[in-house]
PDB file of C-alpha atoms in Angstrom:
ATOM      1  CA  MET A   1      19.389 133.764  72.908  1.00 96.00           C
ATOM      2  CA  ARG A   2      19.628 130.277  74.781  1.00 96.00           C
ATOM      3  CA  LYS A   3      22.326 127.974  75.054  1.00 96.00           C
ATOM      4  CA  LEU A   4      21.311 124.254  73.659  1.00 96.00           C
ATOM      5  CA  LYS A   5      20.979 121.125  76.097  1.00 95.00           C
ATOM      6  CA  ASN A   6      22.999 118.280  75.141  1.00 91.00           C
ATOM      7  CA  SER A   7      19.894 116.300  73.931  1.00 90.00           C
ATOM      8  CA  GLU A   8      18.940 118.903  71.903  1.00 94.00           C
ATOM      9  CA  LEU A   9      22.427 118.713  69.674  1.00 93.00           C
ATOM     10  CA  ASP A  10      21.326 116.064  67.215  1.00 90.00           C
ATOM     11  CA  ARG A  11      24.205 113.867  67.872  1.00 93.00           C
ATOM     12  CA  LEU A  12      25.287 110.674  66.284  1.00 94.00           C
ATOM     13  CA  SER A  13      25.068 107.840  68.223  1.00 94.00           C
ATOM     14  CA  VAL A  14      28.182 105.497  68.490  1.00 94.00           C
ATOM     15  CA  GLU A  15      26.817 103.231  65.908  1.00 95.00           C
ATOM     16  CA  ASP A  16      25.821 105.661  63.659  1.00 95.00           C
ATOM     17  CA  PHE A  17      29.244 107.442  64.116  1.00 95.00           C
ATOM     18  CA  LYS A  18      30.836 103.746  63.269  1.00 94.00           C
ATOM     19  CA  GLU A  19      28.576 103.631  59.961  1.00 96.00           C
ATOM     20  CA  ALA A  20      29.193 107.428  58.788  1.00 97.00           C
ATOM     21  CA  GLU A  21      31.313 108.521  55.837  1.00 97.00           C
ATOM     22  CA  LYS A  22      34.238 109.398  57.456  1.00 98.00           C
ATOM     23  CA  THR A  23      36.868 112.540  56.367  1.00 98.00           C
ATOM     24  CA  PRO A  24      39.613 111.106  54.593  1.00 98.00           C
ATOM     25  CA  ILE A  25      41.919 112.327  57.356  1.00 98.00           C
ATOM     26  CA  ILE A  26      44.032 110.105  59.355  1.00 98.00           C
ATOM     27  CA  ILE A  27      45.854 111.256  62.454  1.00 98.00           C
ATOM     28  CA  ILE A  28      49.450 109.628  63.426  1.00 99.00           C
ATOM     29  CA  LEU A  29      50.818 110.026  66.846  1.00 98.00           C
ATOM     30  CA  ASP A  30      54.121 110.152  67.037  1.00 98.00           C
ATOM     31  CA  ASN A  31      55.774 109.253  70.592  1.00 98.00           C
ATOM     32  CA  ILE A  32      53.149 111.719  72.567  1.00 98.00           C
ATOM     33  CA  ARG A  33      53.567 111.449  75.943  1.00 97.00           C
ATOM     34  CA  SER A  34      50.578 113.111  77.770  1.00 98.00           C
ATOM     35  CA  LEU A  35      47.534 110.777  78.111  1.00 98.00           C
ATOM     36  CA  ASN A  36      45.609 114.019  78.637  1.00 97.00           C
ATOM     37  CA  ASN A  37      46.976 115.494  75.205  1.00 98.00           C
ATOM     38  CA  ILE A  38      46.017 111.870  73.330  1.00 98.00           C
ATOM     39  CA  GLY A  39      42.439 112.026  74.649  1.00 98.00           C
ATOM     40  CA  SER A  40      41.695 115.388  73.264  1.00 98.00           C
ATOM     41  CA  VAL A  41      43.278 114.048  70.068  1.00 98.00           C
ATOM     42  CA  PHE A  42      40.573 111.086  69.631  1.00 98.00           C
ATOM     43  CA  ARG A  43      37.690 114.100  71.174  1.00 98.00           C
ATOM     44  CA  THR A  44      38.852 116.226  68.653  1.00 98.00           C
ATOM     45  CA  SER A  45      39.045 112.846  66.217  1.00 98.00           C
ATOM     46  CA  ASP A  46      35.446 112.313  66.798  1.00 98.00           C
ATOM     47  CA  ALA A  47      34.056 115.544  66.094  1.00 98.00           C
ATOM     48  CA  PHE A  48      35.270 116.358  62.989  1.00 98.00           C
ATOM     49  CA  LEU A  49      34.849 112.126  61.745  1.00 98.00           C
ATOM     50  CA  ILE A  50      38.206 111.138  61.295  1.00 98.00           C
ATOM     51  CA  GLU A  51      38.570 107.609  60.014  1.00 98.00           C
ATOM     52  CA  LYS A  52      41.493 106.457  62.083  1.00 98.00           C
ATOM     53  CA  ILE A  53      44.273 107.534  64.750  1.00 98.00           C
ATOM     54  CA  TYR A  54      47.766 105.574  64.816  1.00 98.00           C
ATOM     55  CA  LEU A  55      49.017 105.314  68.320  1.00 98.00           C
ATOM     56  CA  CYS A  56      53.241 105.068  67.759  1.00 98.00           C
ATOM     57  CA  GLY A  57      56.652 104.810  69.602  1.00 98.00           C
ATOM     58  CA  ILE A  58      55.733 105.788  73.134  1.00 98.00           C
ATOM     59  CA  THR A  59      52.237 106.777  72.601  1.00 98.00           C
ATOM     60  CA  ALA A  60      50.252 105.047  74.955  1.00 98.00           C
ATOM     61  CA  LYS A  61      46.653 102.993  74.466  1.00 97.00           C
ATOM     62  CA  PRO A  62      43.235 102.708  75.516  1.00 97.00           C
ATOM     63  CA  PRO A  63      41.658 101.998  77.981  1.00 96.00           C
ATOM     64  CA  HIS A  64      43.507 104.248  80.186  1.00 96.00           C
ATOM     65  CA  LYS A  65      41.732 106.474  82.784  1.00 96.00           C
ATOM     66  CA  ASP A  66      43.752 109.520  81.836  1.00 96.00           C
ATOM     67  CA  ILE A  67      42.960 109.078  78.052  1.00 97.00           C
ATOM     68  CA  HIS A  68      39.282 108.340  78.953  1.00 96.00           C
ATOM     69  CA  LYS A  69      38.957 111.481  81.312  1.00 96.00           C
ATOM     70  CA  THR A  70      39.756 113.845  78.247  1.00 97.00           C
ATOM     71  CA  ALA A  71      38.275 111.494  75.434  1.00 97.00           C
ATOM     72  CA  LEU A  72      34.975 111.354  77.297  1.00 95.00           C
ATOM     73  CA  GLY A  73      33.910 107.928  75.310  1.00 95.00           C
ATOM     74  CA  SER A  74      35.812 108.832  71.609  1.00 97.00           C
ATOM     75  CA  THR A  75      37.952 105.839  71.938  1.00 97.00           C
ATOM     76  CA  GLU A  76      34.852 103.917  71.790  1.00 96.00           C
ATOM     77  CA  THR A  77      33.922 105.824  68.188  1.00 97.00           C
ATOM     78  CA  VAL A  78      37.511 106.083  66.408  1.00 98.00           C
ATOM     79  CA  ALA A  79      39.068 103.737  65.009  1.00 98.00           C
ATOM     80  CA  TRP A  80      42.583 103.566  65.999  1.00 98.00           C
ATOM     81  CA  GLU A  81      45.573 101.072  65.921  1.00 98.00           C
ATOM     82  CA  TYR A  82      49.176 100.865  67.273  1.00 98.00           C
ATOM     83  CA  VAL A  83      51.789 100.319  66.135  1.00 98.00           C
ATOM     84  CA  GLU A  84      55.441 100.935  67.303  1.00 98.00           C
ATOM     85  CA  ASN A  85      57.442 102.260  64.498  1.00 98.00           C
ATOM     86  CA  THR A  86      55.551 105.106  62.978  1.00 98.00           C
ATOM     87  CA  ILE A  87      58.658 105.496  59.872  1.00 98.00           C
ATOM     88  CA  ASP A  88      57.412 102.406  58.529  1.00 98.00           C
ATOM     89  CA  LEU A  89      53.307 103.342  59.105  1.00 98.00           C
ATOM     90  CA  VAL A  90      53.983 106.367  57.193  1.00 98.00           C
ATOM     91  CA  GLU A  91      55.630 104.452  54.485  1.00 98.00           C
ATOM     92  CA  LYS A  92      53.352 101.568  54.183  1.00 98.00           C
ATOM     93  CA  LEU A  93      50.203 104.435  53.784  1.00 98.00           C
ATOM     94  CA  LYS A  94      52.509 106.218  50.927  1.00 98.00           C
ATOM     95  CA  THR A  95      52.409 103.114  48.926  1.00 98.00           C
ATOM     96  CA  GLU A  96      48.387 103.280  49.496  1.00 98.00           C
ATOM     97  CA  GLY A  97      48.897 106.916  48.110  1.00 98.00           C
ATOM     98  CA  ILE A  98      48.180 108.334  51.114  1.00 98.00           C
ATOM     99  CA  LYS A  99      49.393 111.856  51.599  1.00 98.00           C
ATOM    100  CA  VAL A 100      51.449 111.889  54.600  1.00 98.00           C
ATOM    101  CA  ALA A 101      52.192 115.627  56.289  1.00 98.00           C
ATOM    102  CA  SER A 102      53.998 116.478  59.331  1.00 98.00           C
ATOM    103  CA  ILE A 103      52.982 119.339  60.995  1.00 98.00           C
ATOM    104  CA  GLU A 104      56.460 120.622  62.019  1.00 98.00           C
ATOM    105  CA  GLN A 105      58.287 123.311  62.259  1.00 97.00           C
ATOM    106  CA  ALA A 106      61.336 122.847  59.153  1.00 97.00           C
ATOM    107  CA  GLU A 107      62.939 124.145  56.612  1.00 96.00           C
ATOM    108  CA  SER A 108      60.762 124.547  53.500  1.00 96.00           C
ATOM    109  CA  ALA A 109      57.692 123.977  55.552  1.00 98.00           C
ATOM    110  CA  THR A 110      54.676 124.730  53.885  1.00 98.00           C
ATOM    111  CA  MET A 111      52.547 127.271  56.364  1.00 98.00           C
ATOM    112  CA  LEU A 112      48.970 125.957  56.923  1.00 98.00           C
ATOM    113  CA  ASN A 113      46.932 128.959  55.486  1.00 98.00           C
ATOM    114  CA  ASP A 114      49.089 128.450  52.550  1.00 98.00           C
ATOM    115  CA  PHE A 115      48.467 124.995  52.148  1.00 98.00           C
ATOM    116  CA  THR A 116      46.016 123.529  50.091  1.00 98.00           C
ATOM    117  CA  VAL A 117      43.988 119.883  50.035  1.00 98.00           C
ATOM    118  CA  GLU A 118      43.059 117.890  46.505  1.00 97.00           C
ATOM    119  CA  ASN A 119      39.979 116.074  45.414  1.00 95.00           C
ATOM    120  CA  ASN A 120      40.146 112.849  46.326  1.00 96.00           C
ATOM    121  CA  THR A 121      43.434 112.599  48.386  1.00 98.00           C
ATOM    122  CA  LYS A 122      43.467 111.088  52.153  1.00 98.00           C
ATOM    123  CA  TYR A 123      45.950 113.184  54.080  1.00 98.00           C
ATOM    124  CA  ALA A 124      47.563 111.554  57.303  1.00 98.00           C
ATOM    125  CA  LEU A 125      48.662 114.076  59.465  1.00 99.00           C
ATOM    126  CA  VAL A 126      51.560 113.357  61.727  1.00 98.00           C
ATOM    127  CA  PHE A 127      52.304 115.418  65.541  1.00 98.00           C
ATOM    128  CA  GLY A 128      55.045 114.877  67.593  1.00 98.00           C
ATOM    129  CA  ASN A 129      56.708 113.810  71.189  1.00 97.00           C
ATOM    130  CA  GLU A 130      55.433 117.406  73.036  1.00 96.00           C
ATOM    131  CA  VAL A 131      59.513 117.585  74.126  1.00 95.00           C
ATOM    132  CA  LYS A 132      61.075 116.902  70.624  1.00 96.00           C
ATOM    133  CA  GLY A 133      58.110 117.141  67.709  1.00 97.00           C
ATOM    134  CA  VAL A 134      58.182 114.813  65.029  1.00 98.00           C
ATOM    135  CA  SER A 135      61.086 112.463  64.745  1.00 97.00           C
ATOM    136  CA  GLN A 136      63.464 113.244  61.793  1.00 98.00           C
ATOM    137  CA  GLY A 137      63.364 109.973  60.174  1.00 98.00           C
ATOM    138  CA  VAL A 138      59.604 110.765  59.696  1.00 98.00           C
ATOM    139  CA  VAL A 139      59.938 114.274  58.798  1.00 98.00           C
ATOM    140  CA  THR A 140      62.361 113.100  56.449  1.00 98.00           C
ATOM    141  CA  ALA A 141      59.507 110.145  55.003  1.00 98.00           C
ATOM    142  CA  SER A 142      56.679 112.594  54.817  1.00 98.00           C
ATOM    143  CA  ASP A 143      55.411 114.129  50.841  1.00 98.00           C
ATOM    144  CA  ALA A 144      54.625 117.756  52.775  1.00 98.00           C
ATOM    145  CA  ILE A 145      55.576 119.539  55.692  1.00 98.00           C
ATOM    146  CA  ILE A 146      53.029 121.742  57.725  1.00 98.00           C
ATOM    147  CA  GLU A 147      53.798 124.866  60.287  1.00 98.00           C
ATOM    148  CA  ILE A 148      50.974 126.150  61.743  1.00 98.00           C
ATOM    149  CA  PRO A 149      52.185 130.403  61.878  1.00 97.00           C
ATOM    150  CA  GLN A 150      52.587 131.723  65.222  1.00 96.00           C
ATOM    151  CA  PHE A 151      53.339 135.416  66.200  1.00 96.00           C
ATOM    152  CA  GLY A 152      54.004 135.625  69.379  1.00 96.00           C
ATOM    153  CA  THR A 153      57.082 135.168  71.702  1.00 96.00           C
ATOM    154  CA  LYS A 154      56.376 131.277  72.027  1.00 93.00           C
ATOM    155  CA  HIS A 155      57.527 128.858  69.228  1.00 91.00           C
ATOM    156  CA  SER A 156      55.006 125.702  70.084  1.00 92.00           C
ATOM    157  CA  LEU A 157      51.184 124.803  70.312  1.00 96.00           C
ATOM    158  CA  ASN A 158      50.571 122.559  72.834  1.00 96.00           C
ATOM    159  CA  ILE A 159      50.262 118.997  70.285  1.00 97.00           C
ATOM    160  CA  SER A 160      46.019 119.223  71.606  1.00 97.00           C
ATOM    161  CA  VAL A 161      45.878 122.366  70.091  1.00 98.00           C
ATOM    162  CA  SER A 162      47.658 121.625  67.030  1.00 98.00           C
ATOM    163  CA  CYS A 163      45.754 119.044  66.053  1.00 98.00           C
ATOM    164  CA  GLY A 164      42.169 121.103  66.811  1.00 98.00           C
ATOM    165  CA  VAL A 165      43.678 123.877  64.558  1.00 98.00           C
ATOM    166  CA  VAL A 166      44.671 121.387  61.935  1.00 98.00           C
ATOM    167  CA  VAL A 167      42.331 119.348  61.514  1.00 98.00           C
ATOM    168  CA  TRP A 168      39.945 122.335  61.611  1.00 98.00           C
ATOM    169  CA  ASP A 169      41.618 123.781  58.266  1.00 98.00           C
ATOM    170  CA  ILE A 170      42.448 121.125  56.557  1.00 98.00           C
ATOM    171  CA  PHE A 171      38.721 119.647  57.641  1.00 98.00           C
ATOM    172  CA  SER A 172      37.718 123.298  56.113  1.00 98.00           C
ATOM    173  CA  LYS A 173      39.135 122.983  52.914  1.00 98.00           C
ATOM    174  CA  LEU A 174      38.634 119.412  51.351  1.00 97.00           C
ATOM    175  CA  LYS A 175      34.307 120.479  52.207  1.00 96.00           C
ATOM    176  CA  ALA A 176      35.144 123.541  50.403  1.00 97.00           C
ATOM    177  CA  LEU A 177      36.571 120.990  47.211  1.00 95.00           C
TER     178      LEU A 177
END
């Protein structure tokens, strides 16, 4: 079996990406400290045709060399916007009929494998700070709390890993509808 060359992967051009139908998922980054994590989320969002990323609070914005290092150009393809207050954004998106789900360990959280998606529904997925997680106010304002099942000794995953796991799961469930 031969590995494919990048030229054989038939990827979209930047222009084609911008015109392509997007997956009905929005990513909200709530006070992310690591520029590498932000870049990784951009790259994952590009891979799954995510509609938009909102950068909130202390989350850094492109252009920045450390974001660029892991984003590999995806800051040019994925739509993004900076919004200072995450709770205000969550409330605004909910008024637009978007279901907001915080990815967090919380009372009565739904395990990711048990989370069901609805047809014709857009989801905003909130990922929180590397130390403190999603802020309590945002958790309280969310329509759902999704927890990634974990079976080892650690209590959390890196935010960019969490994003990849959750986006793949929700993307797969939406495609299966």
